[in-house]
PDB file of C-alpha atoms and ligand atoms in Angstrom:
ATOM      1  CA  MET A 241     115.608 182.496  59.601  1.00 84.00           C
ATOM      2  CA  GLU A 242     114.633 182.360  63.327  1.00 90.00           C
ATOM      3  CA  LEU A 243     112.660 179.212  64.522  1.00 95.00           C
ATOM      4  CA  TRP A 244     110.729 179.605  67.830  1.00 97.00           C
ATOM      5  CA  PHE A 245     108.609 177.012  69.852  1.00 97.00           C
ATOM      6  CA  SER A 246     105.188 178.214  71.124  1.00 97.00           C
ATOM      7  CA  GLU A 247     103.070 176.264  73.741  1.00 97.00           C
ATOM      8  CA  GLU A 248      99.742 177.249  74.228  1.00 95.00           C
ATOM      9  CA  GLN A 249      99.579 177.124  78.033  1.00 94.00           C
ATOM     10  CA  ALA A 250      95.924 178.331  78.369  1.00 91.00           C
ATOM     11  CA  THR A 251      93.368 179.964  76.034  1.00 87.00           C
ATOM     12  CA  ASN A 252      95.317 182.880  74.256  1.00 90.00           C
ATOM     13  CA  ILE A 253      98.266 182.407  76.273  1.00 93.00           C
ATOM     14  CA  ARG A 254     101.332 181.130  74.919  1.00 96.00           C
ATOM     15  CA  PHE A 255     104.959 180.527  76.065  1.00 97.00           C
ATOM     16  CA  SER A 256     107.480 180.864  73.467  1.00 97.00           C
ATOM     17  CA  PHE A 257     111.050 180.315  73.330  1.00 97.00           C
ATOM     18  CA  LYS A 258     113.912 180.553  70.410  1.00 98.00           C
ATOM     19  CA  VAL A 259     115.138 177.172  68.954  1.00 98.00           C
ATOM     20  CA  LYS A 260     118.701 176.737  68.358  1.00 97.00           C
ATOM     21  CA  GLU A 261     118.293 173.388  66.836  1.00 97.00           C
ATOM     22  CA  GLN A 262     115.682 170.927  67.061  1.00 97.00           C
ATOM     23  CA  ILE A 263     117.490 167.597  67.782  1.00 97.00           C
ATOM     24  CA  TYR A 264     114.929 164.819  68.013  1.00 98.00           C
ATOM     25  CA  SER A 265     111.395 164.319  67.008  1.00 98.00           C
ATOM     26  CA  LYS A 266     109.426 161.089  66.627  1.00 98.00           C
ATOM     27  CA  GLN A 267     105.769 160.122  66.772  1.00 98.00           C
ATOM     28  CA  SER A 268     105.541 157.146  69.323  1.00 98.00           C
ATOM     29  CA  ASP A 269     102.566 154.902  69.580  1.00 97.00           C
ATOM     30  CA  PHE A 270     101.540 157.410  72.284  1.00 96.00           C
ATOM     31  CA  GLN A 271     102.624 160.840  71.658  1.00 96.00           C
ATOM     32  CA  LYS A 272     104.864 163.044  69.983  1.00 97.00           C
ATOM     33  CA  ILE A 273     108.317 163.393  71.286  1.00 98.00           C
ATOM     34  CA  ASP A 274     110.516 166.393  70.604  1.00 98.00           C
ATOM     35  CA  ILE A 275     113.848 167.700  71.740  1.00 98.00           C
ATOM     36  CA  PHE A 276     115.227 171.021  71.028  1.00 98.00           C
ATOM     37  CA  ASP A 277     118.325 172.857  71.767  1.00 98.00           C
ATOM     38  CA  THR A 278     118.093 176.569  72.898  1.00 98.00           C
ATOM     39  CA  ASP A 279     120.452 179.133  74.136  1.00 95.00           C
ATOM     40  CA  VAL A 280     118.552 180.100  77.490  1.00 97.00           C
ATOM     41  CA  LEU A 281     116.752 176.961  78.526  1.00 98.00           C
ATOM     42  CA  GLY A 282     119.209 174.488  77.080  1.00 98.00           C
ATOM     43  CA  ARG A 283     117.711 171.238  76.098  1.00 98.00           C
ATOM     44  CA  VAL A 284     113.935 171.255  76.134  1.00 98.00           C
ATOM     45  CA  PHE A 285     111.796 167.980  76.093  1.00 98.00           C
ATOM     46  CA  THR A 286     108.178 168.186  74.913  1.00 98.00           C
ATOM     47  CA  LEU A 287     105.238 165.719  74.557  1.00 97.00           C
ATOM     48  CA  ASP A 288     102.353 166.460  71.916  1.00 96.00           C
ATOM     49  CA  GLY A 289     103.973 170.130  72.241  1.00 96.00           C
ATOM     50  CA  VAL A 290     103.622 170.496  75.914  1.00 96.00           C
ATOM     51  CA  ILE A 291     106.882 171.053  77.934  1.00 97.00           C
ATOM     52  CA  MET A 292     107.698 168.225  80.082  1.00 97.00           C
ATOM     53  CA  THR A 293     111.456 169.121  81.083  1.00 97.00           C
ATOM     54  CA  THR A 294     113.940 171.949  80.409  1.00 98.00           C
ATOM     55  CA  GLU A 295     117.582 171.614  81.415  1.00 98.00           C
ATOM     56  CA  LYS A 296     117.353 175.123  83.250  1.00 98.00           C
ATOM     57  CA  ASP A 297     114.647 174.373  85.663  1.00 98.00           C
ATOM     58  CA  GLU A 298     113.968 170.659  85.740  1.00 98.00           C
ATOM     59  CA  PHE A 299     115.854 170.350  89.044  1.00 98.00           C
ATOM     60  CA  ILE A 300     113.199 172.105  90.656  1.00 98.00           C
ATOM     61  CA  TYR A 301     110.234 169.757  89.741  1.00 98.00           C
ATOM     62  CA  HIS A 302     112.522 166.802  90.294  1.00 98.00           C
ATOM     63  CA  GLU A 303     113.888 167.666  93.606  1.00 98.00           C
ATOM     64  CA  MET A 304     110.442 168.695  95.293  1.00 98.00           C
ATOM     65  CA  ILE A 305     108.583 165.512  93.840  1.00 98.00           C
ATOM     66  CA  SER A 306     111.368 163.555  95.605  1.00 98.00           C
ATOM     67  CA  HIS A 307     112.952 164.982  98.626  1.00 97.00           C
ATOM     68  CA  VAL A 308     109.872 166.435 100.508  1.00 97.00           C
ATOM     69  CA  PRO A 309     108.282 162.717 100.987  1.00 98.00           C
ATOM     70  CA  LEU A 310     111.865 161.483 101.786  1.00 96.00           C
ATOM     71  CA  ASN A 311     112.028 163.924 104.513  1.00 95.00           C
ATOM     72  CA  VAL A 312     108.843 162.846 106.227  1.00 97.00           C
ATOM     73  CA  ASN A 313     109.353 159.064 106.093  1.00 95.00           C
ATOM     74  CA  PRO A 314     113.398 158.509 105.893  1.00 89.00           C
ATOM     75  CA  ASN A 315     112.635 154.685 106.301  1.00 93.00           C
ATOM     76  CA  ILE A 316     111.209 154.493 102.829  1.00 97.00           C
ATOM     77  CA  GLU A 317     112.801 151.491 101.146  1.00 98.00           C
ATOM     78  CA  LYS A 318     110.398 150.767  98.214  1.00 98.00           C
ATOM     79  CA  VAL A 319     109.422 153.430  95.677  1.00 98.00           C
ATOM     80  CA  LEU A 320     107.126 152.923  92.589  1.00 98.00           C
ATOM     81  CA  ILE A 321     107.285 155.853  90.118  1.00 98.00           C
ATOM     82  CA  ILE A 322     104.397 156.100  87.650  1.00 98.00           C
ATOM     83  CA  GLY A 323     105.578 158.131  84.320  1.00 97.00           C
ATOM     84  CA  GLY A 324     108.875 159.736  84.973  1.00 96.00           C
ATOM     85  CA  GLY A 325     110.149 158.952  81.329  1.00 96.00           C
ATOM     86  CA  ASP A 326     112.757 161.441  81.414  1.00 98.00           C
ATOM     87  CA  GLY A 327     114.590 159.739  84.493  1.00 98.00           C
ATOM     88  CA  GLY A 328     114.882 163.035  86.790  1.00 98.00           C
ATOM     89  CA  THR A 329     112.600 161.562  89.524  1.00 98.00           C
ATOM     90  CA  VAL A 330     114.844 158.436  89.734  1.00 98.00           C
ATOM     91  CA  ARG A 331     117.949 160.659  89.599  1.00 98.00           C
ATOM     92  CA  GLU A 332     117.036 162.550  92.704  1.00 98.00           C
ATOM     93  CA  LEU A 333     115.639 159.237  94.437  1.00 98.00           C
ATOM     94  CA  THR A 334     119.087 157.528  93.944  1.00 98.00           C
ATOM     95  CA  LYS A 335     120.680 160.171  96.074  1.00 97.00           C
ATOM     96  CA  HIS A 336     118.836 158.391  99.268  1.00 96.00           C
ATOM     97  CA  LYS A 337     121.030 155.739 100.435  1.00 94.00           C
ATOM     98  CA  ASN A 338     117.654 154.184 102.324  1.00 94.00           C
ATOM     99  CA  ILE A 339     116.007 153.350  99.310  1.00 97.00           C
ATOM    100  CA  LYS A 340     116.402 149.740  98.265  1.00 98.00           C
ATOM    101  CA  LYS A 341     114.130 149.503  95.247  1.00 98.00           C
ATOM    102  CA  ILE A 342     112.546 151.923  92.479  1.00 98.00           C
ATOM    103  CA  ASP A 343     110.105 150.467  89.897  1.00 98.00           C
ATOM    104  CA  MET A 344     109.472 152.911  87.331  1.00 98.00           C
ATOM    105  CA  VAL A 345     106.431 152.358  85.082  1.00 98.00           C
ATOM    106  CA  GLU A 346     106.537 154.294  81.915  1.00 98.00           C
ATOM    107  CA  ILE A 347     103.806 153.671  79.401  1.00 97.00           C
ATOM    108  CA  ASP A 348     106.263 154.834  76.453  1.00 98.00           C
ATOM    109  CA  GLU A 349     109.519 153.129  76.002  1.00 98.00           C
ATOM    110  CA  GLU A 350     110.337 155.680  73.321  1.00 98.00           C
ATOM    111  CA  VAL A 351     110.501 158.392  76.032  1.00 98.00           C
ATOM    112  CA  VAL A 352     113.285 156.676  77.796  1.00 98.00           C
ATOM    113  CA  ILE A 353     115.225 155.695  74.837  1.00 98.00           C
ATOM    114  CA  ALA A 354     115.361 159.743  73.660  1.00 98.00           C
ATOM    115  CA  ALA A 355     116.138 160.417  77.189  1.00 98.00           C
ATOM    116  CA  LYS A 356     119.081 158.132  77.520  1.00 98.00           C
ATOM    117  CA  LYS A 357     120.258 159.694  74.190  1.00 98.00           C
ATOM    118  CA  TYR A 358     119.444 163.521  74.548  1.00 98.00           C
ATOM    119  CA  LEU A 359     118.545 164.283  78.217  1.00 98.00           C
ATOM    120  CA  THR A 360     121.733 162.593  79.971  1.00 98.00           C
ATOM    121  CA  PHE A 361     121.382 165.336  82.879  1.00 97.00           C
ATOM    122  CA  THR A 362     117.848 163.693  83.905  1.00 98.00           C
ATOM    123  CA  SER A 363     118.509 160.140  82.687  1.00 98.00           C
ATOM    124  CA  GLU A 364     122.093 159.463  84.321  1.00 97.00           C
ATOM    125  CA  LYS A 365     120.860 157.155  86.757  1.00 98.00           C
ATOM    126  CA  LEU A 366     118.179 154.862  85.267  1.00 98.00           C
ATOM    127  CA  ASP A 367     120.926 152.071  85.191  1.00 97.00           C
ATOM    128  CA  ASP A 368     121.326 152.348  88.954  1.00 98.00           C
ATOM    129  CA  PRO A 369     120.839 148.810  90.004  1.00 98.00           C
ATOM    130  CA  ARG A 370     118.088 149.512  92.255  1.00 98.00           C
ATOM    131  CA  VAL A 371     116.161 150.845  89.611  1.00 98.00           C
ATOM    132  CA  LYS A 372     113.728 148.469  87.385  1.00 98.00           C
ATOM    133  CA  LEU A 373     112.021 149.590  84.227  1.00 98.00           C
ATOM    134  CA  TYR A 374     108.481 148.562  83.188  1.00 98.00           C
ATOM    135  CA  PHE A 375     106.956 149.703  79.863  1.00 98.00           C
ATOM    136  CA  GLN A 376     103.552 149.442  80.547  1.00 97.00           C
ATOM    137  CA  ASP A 377     100.285 151.163  81.517  1.00 97.00           C
ATOM    138  CA  GLY A 378     100.553 152.319  85.092  1.00 97.00           C
ATOM    139  CA  ILE A 379      96.952 152.163  85.582  1.00 96.00           C
ATOM    140  CA  GLN A 380      97.022 148.372  84.679  1.00 97.00           C
ATOM    141  CA  PHE A 381     100.357 148.124  86.682  1.00 98.00           C
ATOM    142  CA  VAL A 382      98.929 149.370  90.008  1.00 98.00           C
ATOM    143  CA  LYS A 383      95.539 147.482  89.419  1.00 97.00           C
ATOM    144  CA  GLU A 384      97.680 144.075  89.112  1.00 97.00           C
ATOM    145  CA  SER A 385     100.702 144.470  91.457  1.00 97.00           C
ATOM    146  CA  LYS A 386     101.228 142.246  94.071  1.00 96.00           C
ATOM    147  CA  GLU A 387     104.011 144.334  95.348  1.00 97.00           C
ATOM    148  CA  ILE A 388     103.767 146.763  98.391  1.00 98.00           C
ATOM    149  CA  TYR A 389     105.546 150.261  98.184  1.00 98.00           C
ATOM    150  CA  ASP A 390     106.420 152.774 100.930  1.00 98.00           C
ATOM    151  CA  LEU A 391     105.964 155.660  98.502  1.00 98.00           C
ATOM    152  CA  ILE A 392     104.274 156.243  94.973  1.00 98.00           C
ATOM    153  CA  ILE A 393     105.199 158.946  92.905  1.00 98.00           C
ATOM    154  CA  VAL A 394     102.755 159.690  89.953  1.00 97.00           C
ATOM    155  CA  ASP A 395     105.259 161.752  87.772  1.00 96.00           C
ATOM    156  CA  SER A 396     102.725 162.220  84.965  1.00 89.00           C
ATOM    157  CA  THR A 397     101.538 163.939  82.062  1.00 83.00           C
ATOM    158  CA  ASP A 398      98.569 166.317  82.206  1.00 83.00           C
ATOM    159  CA  PRO A 399      95.100 164.419  82.584  1.00 81.00           C
ATOM    160  CA  ILE A 400      94.621 164.018  78.793  1.00 76.00           C
ATOM    161  CA  GLY A 401      95.668 160.996  76.617  1.00 78.00           C
ATOM    162  CA  PRO A 402      97.463 158.396  78.264  1.00 80.00           C
ATOM    163  CA  GLY A 403      97.706 160.187  81.560  1.00 83.00           C
ATOM    164  CA  GLU A 404      93.996 161.040  82.006  1.00 82.00           C
ATOM    165  CA  GLY A 405      93.630 157.623  83.841  1.00 85.00           C
ATOM    166  CA  LEU A 406      96.229 158.681  86.368  1.00 87.00           C
ATOM    167  CA  PHE A 407      93.824 161.341  87.984  1.00 88.00           C
ATOM    168  CA  SER A 408      90.990 158.943  88.099  1.00 92.00           C
ATOM    169  CA  THR A 409      89.488 157.697  91.840  1.00 95.00           C
ATOM    170  CA  GLU A 410      90.055 154.054  90.987  1.00 96.00           C
ATOM    171  CA  PHE A 411      93.747 154.587  90.006  1.00 96.00           C
ATOM    172  CA  TYR A 412      94.073 156.493  93.311  1.00 97.00           C
ATOM    173  CA  ASN A 413      92.397 153.409  95.214  1.00 97.00           C
ATOM    174  CA  ASP A 414      94.417 151.153  93.396  1.00 98.00           C
ATOM    175  CA  CYS A 415      97.645 152.918  94.653  1.00 98.00           C
ATOM    176  CA  TYR A 416      96.225 153.180  98.194  1.00 98.00           C
ATOM    177  CA  SER A 417      95.786 149.258  98.083  1.00 98.00           C
ATOM    178  CA  ILE A 418      99.530 148.745  97.317  1.00 98.00           C
ATOM    179  CA  LEU A 419     100.873 151.153  99.769  1.00 98.00           C
ATOM    180  CA  SER A 420     102.243 150.116 102.965  1.00 98.00           C
ATOM    181  CA  ASP A 421     100.420 151.100 106.496  1.00 97.00           C
ATOM    182  CA  ASP A 422     102.654 154.219 106.503  1.00 97.00           C
ATOM    183  CA  GLY A 423     102.362 154.663 102.810  1.00 98.00           C
ATOM    184  CA  ILE A 424     102.775 158.300 101.014  1.00 98.00           C
ATOM    185  CA  LEU A 425     101.613 158.958  97.340  1.00 98.00           C
ATOM    186  CA  VAL A 426     102.813 162.217  95.773  1.00 98.00           C
ATOM    187  CA  ASN A 427     101.251 163.318  92.639  1.00 96.00           C
ATOM    188  CA  GLN A 428     101.827 165.707  90.018  1.00 93.00           C
ATOM    189  CA  SER A 429      98.821 168.274  90.866  1.00 93.00           C
ATOM    190  CA  GLU A 430      98.612 170.745  88.152  1.00 92.00           C
ATOM    191  CA  SER A 431      98.139 174.603  88.850  1.00 95.00           C
ATOM    192  CA  PRO A 432      95.878 176.789  90.719  1.00 93.00           C
ATOM    193  CA  TYR A 433      96.370 179.981  88.136  1.00 92.00           C
ATOM    194  CA  TYR A 434      94.705 179.029  84.816  1.00 91.00           C
ATOM    195  CA  LEU A 435      91.264 177.592  84.758  1.00 90.00           C
ATOM    196  CA  LYS A 436      91.808 174.431  82.843  1.00 90.00           C
ATOM    197  CA  ASP A 437      94.595 173.437  85.454  1.00 93.00           C
ATOM    198  CA  ALA A 438      93.011 174.637  88.277  1.00 93.00           C
ATOM    199  CA  ARG A 439      89.698 172.348  87.562  1.00 92.00           C
ATOM    200  CA  GLU A 440      92.415 169.527  87.421  1.00 93.00           C
ATOM    201  CA  LEU A 441      93.763 170.569  90.654  1.00 94.00           C
ATOM    202  CA  VAL A 442      90.275 170.216  92.523  1.00 94.00           C
ATOM    203  CA  ARG A 443      89.101 167.206  90.892  1.00 93.00           C
ATOM    204  CA  ALA A 444      92.636 165.454  91.624  1.00 95.00           C
ATOM    205  CA  THR A 445      92.756 166.754  95.280  1.00 95.00           C
ATOM    206  CA  SER A 446      88.997 166.260  96.321  1.00 95.00           C
ATOM    207  CA  LYS A 447      89.595 162.565  95.034  1.00 96.00           C
ATOM    208  CA  LEU A 448      92.778 162.178  97.299  1.00 97.00           C
ATOM    209  CA  LYS A 449      90.952 163.816 100.388  1.00 96.00           C
ATOM    210  CA  ASN A 450      87.988 161.019 100.042  1.00 97.00           C
ATOM    211  CA  ILE A 451      90.698 158.388  99.822  1.00 98.00           C
ATOM    212  CA  PHE A 452      93.596 159.392 102.339  1.00 98.00           C
ATOM    213  CA  PRO A 453      93.447 160.463 105.941  1.00 98.00           C
ATOM    214  CA  ILE A 454      95.919 163.200 105.127  1.00 98.00           C
ATOM    215  CA  ALA A 455      95.875 164.773 101.734  1.00 97.00           C
ATOM    216  CA  LYS A 456      97.403 168.199 101.182  1.00 97.00           C
ATOM    217  CA  VAL A 457      99.347 170.073  98.072  1.00 97.00           C
ATOM    218  CA  TYR A 458     102.477 171.785  98.170  1.00 98.00           C
ATOM    219  CA  GLN A 459     103.888 174.652  95.599  1.00 98.00           C
ATOM    220  CA  TYR A 460     107.107 175.300  93.620  1.00 98.00           C
ATOM    221  CA  HIS A 461     107.811 177.684  90.953  1.00 97.00           C
ATOM    222  CA  LEU A 462     108.646 176.333  87.608  1.00 97.00           C
ATOM    223  CA  PRO A 463     108.968 179.096  85.071  1.00 96.00           C
ATOM    224  CA  THR A 464     108.333 176.921  81.967  1.00 97.00           C
ATOM    225  CA  TYR A 465     105.100 175.244  83.246  1.00 96.00           C
ATOM    226  CA  GLY A 466     101.933 177.492  82.686  1.00 94.00           C
ATOM    227  CA  SER A 467     101.763 180.576  85.147  1.00 94.00           C
ATOM    228  CA  GLY A 468     104.902 179.190  86.731  1.00 97.00           C
ATOM    229  CA  HIS A 469     103.025 178.372  90.073  1.00 97.00           C
ATOM    230  CA  TRP A 470     102.542 174.413  90.181  1.00 97.00           C
ATOM    231  CA  LEU A 471     101.574 171.928  92.831  1.00 97.00           C
ATOM    232  CA  PHE A 472     102.256 168.452  93.972  1.00 98.00           C
ATOM    233  CA  GLY A 473      99.663 166.322  96.093  1.00 97.00           C
ATOM    234  CA  PHE A 474     100.858 164.930  99.286  1.00 98.00           C
ATOM    235  CA  ALA A 475      98.525 162.089 100.260  1.00 98.00           C
ATOM    236  CA  SER A 476      99.402 159.857 103.105  1.00 98.00           C
ATOM    237  CA  LYS A 477      98.066 157.149 105.454  1.00 98.00           C
ATOM    238  CA  LYS A 478      99.850 158.059 108.730  1.00 98.00           C
ATOM    239  CA  TYR A 479     102.531 160.895 108.323  1.00 98.00           C
ATOM    240  CA  ASP A 480     101.757 164.661 108.157  1.00 98.00           C
ATOM    241  CA  PRO A 481     104.311 166.394 105.962  1.00 98.00           C
ATOM    242  CA  ILE A 482     104.529 169.438 108.359  1.00 97.00           C
ATOM    243  CA  ARG A 483     104.017 167.742 111.758  1.00 97.00           C
ATOM    244  CA  ASP A 484     106.375 164.598 110.965  1.00 97.00           C
ATOM    245  CA  PHE A 485     109.101 166.726 109.073  1.00 94.00           C
ATOM    246  CA  LYS A 486     112.325 165.044 110.053  1.00 91.00           C
ATOM    247  CA  ASN A 487     114.760 168.082 109.596  1.00 81.00           C
ATOM    248  CA  ILE A 488     117.224 165.556 108.031  1.00 85.00           C
ATOM    249  CA  LYS A 489     120.598 167.196 106.947  1.00 81.00           C
ATOM    250  CA  TYR A 490     121.432 165.147 103.858  1.00 83.00           C
ATOM    251  CA  ASP A 491     125.086 164.202 102.719  1.00 87.00           C
ATOM    252  CA  PHE A 492     124.167 165.413  99.134  1.00 92.00           C
ATOM    253  CA  THR A 493     123.354 168.826  97.468  1.00 92.00           C
ATOM    254  CA  THR A 494     120.147 170.116  96.263  1.00 96.00           C
ATOM    255  CA  LYS A 495     119.500 173.234  94.274  1.00 97.00           C
ATOM    256  CA  TYR A 496     116.029 174.105  95.224  1.00 97.00           C
ATOM    257  CA  TYR A 497     114.874 171.848  97.942  1.00 96.00           C
ATOM    258  CA  ASN A 498     116.078 172.784 101.362  1.00 95.00           C
ATOM    259  CA  LEU A 499     114.394 172.507 104.837  1.00 92.00           C
ATOM    260  CA  ASP A 500     112.937 175.957 104.899  1.00 95.00           C
ATOM    261  CA  ILE A 501     111.330 175.384 101.438  1.00 96.00           C
ATOM    262  CA  HIS A 502     109.768 171.934 102.653  1.00 97.00           C
ATOM    263  CA  LEU A 503     107.780 173.897 105.368  1.00 97.00           C
ATOM    264  CA  ALA A 504     107.079 176.732 103.294  1.00 98.00           C
ATOM    265  CA  ALA A 505     105.597 174.844 100.463  1.00 98.00           C
ATOM    266  CA  PHE A 506     102.496 173.823 102.229  1.00 98.00           C
ATOM    267  CA  ALA A 507     101.981 177.404 103.098  1.00 98.00           C
ATOM    268  CA  LEU A 508      99.357 178.198 100.216  1.00 97.00           C
ATOM    269  CA  PRO A 509      97.971 181.492  98.930  1.00 95.00           C
ATOM    270  CA  THR A 510      94.618 182.024 100.313  1.00 93.00           C
ATOM    271  CA  TYR A 511      92.456 181.567  97.152  1.00 92.00           C
ATOM    272  CA  VAL A 512      94.460 178.206  96.731  1.00 94.00           C
ATOM    273  CA  GLN A 513      93.887 176.870 100.188  1.00 95.00           C
ATOM    274  CA  LYS A 514      90.175 177.961  99.800  1.00 92.00           C
ATOM    275  CA  MET A 515      89.964 175.932  96.898  1.00 92.00           C
ATOM    276  CA  ILE A 516      91.687 172.886  98.380  1.00 94.00           C
ATOM    277  CA  ASP A 517      89.348 173.153 101.371  1.00 94.00           C
ATOM    278  CA  GLU A 518      86.088 173.554  99.438  1.00 92.00           C
ATOM    279  CA  SER A 519      87.140 171.281  96.656  1.00 91.00           C
ATOM    280  CA  LYS A 520      85.929 173.845  94.170  1.00 88.00           C
ATOM    281  CA  ILE A 521      86.844 176.728  92.018  1.00 86.00           C
ATOM    282  CA  VAL A 522      86.536 179.828  94.311  1.00 78.00           C
ATOM    283  CA  TRP A 523      88.718 182.443  92.775  1.00 69.00           C
ATOM    284  CA  ASP A 524      86.717 185.201  90.935  1.00 67.00           C
ATOM    285  CA  ASN A 525      89.186 185.919  88.402  1.00 66.00           C
ATOM    286  CA  TYR A 526      88.029 182.649  86.855  1.00 61.00           C
ATOM    287  CA  LYS A 527      84.928 184.330  85.716  1.00 59.00           C
ATOM    288  CA  LEU A 528      87.371 185.548  82.693  1.00 58.00           C
ATOM    289  CA  ASN A 529      86.653 181.908  81.903  1.00 54.00           C
ATOM    290  CA  ILE A 530      90.399 181.208  81.163  1.00 50.00           C
TER     291      ILE A 530
HETATM  292  N1  SAM B 183     109.382 164.670  84.817  1.00 79.97           N
HETATM  293  C1  SAM B 183     108.893 165.357  83.687  1.00 79.97           C
HETATM  294  C2  SAM B 183     108.761 166.972  84.418  1.00 79.97           C
HETATM  295  O1  SAM B 183     110.147 167.287  84.637  1.00 79.97           O
HETATM  296  O2  SAM B 183     107.902 167.574  84.488  1.00 79.97           O
HETATM  297  C3  SAM B 183     107.417 165.212  83.173  1.00 79.97           C
HETATM  298  C4  SAM B 183     106.786 164.034  83.677  1.00 79.97           C
HETATM  299  S1  SAM B 183     107.083 162.564  82.677  1.00 79.97           S
HETATM  300  C5  SAM B 183     107.909 163.166  81.218  1.00 79.97           C
HETATM  301  C6  SAM B 183     105.485 162.106  82.138  1.00 79.97           C
HETATM  302  C7  SAM B 183     105.730 160.948  81.713  1.00 79.97           C
HETATM  303  O3  SAM B 183     104.394 159.949  81.779  1.00 79.97           O
HETATM  304  C8  SAM B 183     105.718 160.533  79.898  1.00 79.97           C
HETATM  305  O4  SAM B 183     106.976 159.966  80.042  1.00 79.97           O
HETATM  306  C9  SAM B 183     104.552 159.790  79.593  1.00 79.97           C
HETATM  307  O5  SAM B 183     104.871 158.799  78.562  1.00 79.97           O
HETATM  308  C10 SAM B 183     104.125 159.164  81.066  1.00 79.97           C
HETATM  309  N2  SAM B 183     102.783 158.486  81.341  1.00 79.97           N
HETATM  310  C11 SAM B 183     101.586 159.145  80.804  1.00 79.97           C
HETATM  311  N3  SAM B 183     100.526 158.265  81.008  1.00 79.97           N
HETATM  312  C12 SAM B 183     101.096 157.273  81.418  1.00 79.97           C
HETATM  313  C13 SAM B 183     100.449 155.821  81.972  1.00 79.97           C
HETATM  314  N4  SAM B 183      98.912 155.757  81.864  1.00 79.97           N
HETATM  315  N5  SAM B 183     101.225 155.051  82.485  1.00 79.97           N
HETATM  316  C14 SAM B 183     102.501 155.155  82.481  1.00 79.97           C
HETATM  317  N6  SAM B 183     103.229 156.449  81.989  1.00 79.97           N
HETATM  318  C15 SAM B 183     102.518 157.227  81.563  1.00 79.97           C
END
């Protein structure tokens, strides 16, 4: 008997993969955590039935969320990650010797426990001496933090459930307050393709544009996320991601990020740039309402 997993990535749109074995499943206080073994994607980690990380393409997400800001301000020393439970963002950040401190605030300790056991390809650096884990709500953490960070990475779930507040104006203002004078915020910014994701993209980006002097988005392709066309927000108090690009030749290897991709990632399709500039849904294909 064949076992398949399906995620509804948009109204009437599903993404499915064949499962070799379900190796973990647990309902935590916050969400349902599942991990599967598959032929094509390797290990796949989902939360509440939504794909978070796959062994085959997680490097794309984690390299792009980490190395872009660090190639704009190579003097970044103190980083705060909100979310990031699988550890992939930490793994990429620890490749940078200039980073002295990484605080990771993950609301659900059960995610880290599962990642340490079953997702060693992403969680392998969570025990780096520079890393400190906090198991609490990132919203509260930034509101109460007395620490000042050079970089905040919001490596969150979608704006539903515990992740919803990580897309609010209040949260972004609190992040702004604990960023240094040349601080940078990078956030998971959804996607321009399906209407529900495009709405969140426009909402998040228009909020950041009202708070930060520089607020852009950059793209990467991630085949296992809805439509494969996904974006990160780049909000900055001082540095522009293109003008201040440092073109650093790293002493470590990457499989997706490179100096050309850094520049190209900010060259957006016309309909996406228009949505960002006008802070509204502009693509007439959305009249299909999906
Ligand atoms: N890095 C993964 C990837 O490759 O796409 C996905 C992101 S990570 C799994 C998202 C994490 O955000 C989850 O572990 C979830 O528990 C966490 N999270 C959601 N809401 C949160 C909140 N309010 N504070 C802290 N962590 C939160």
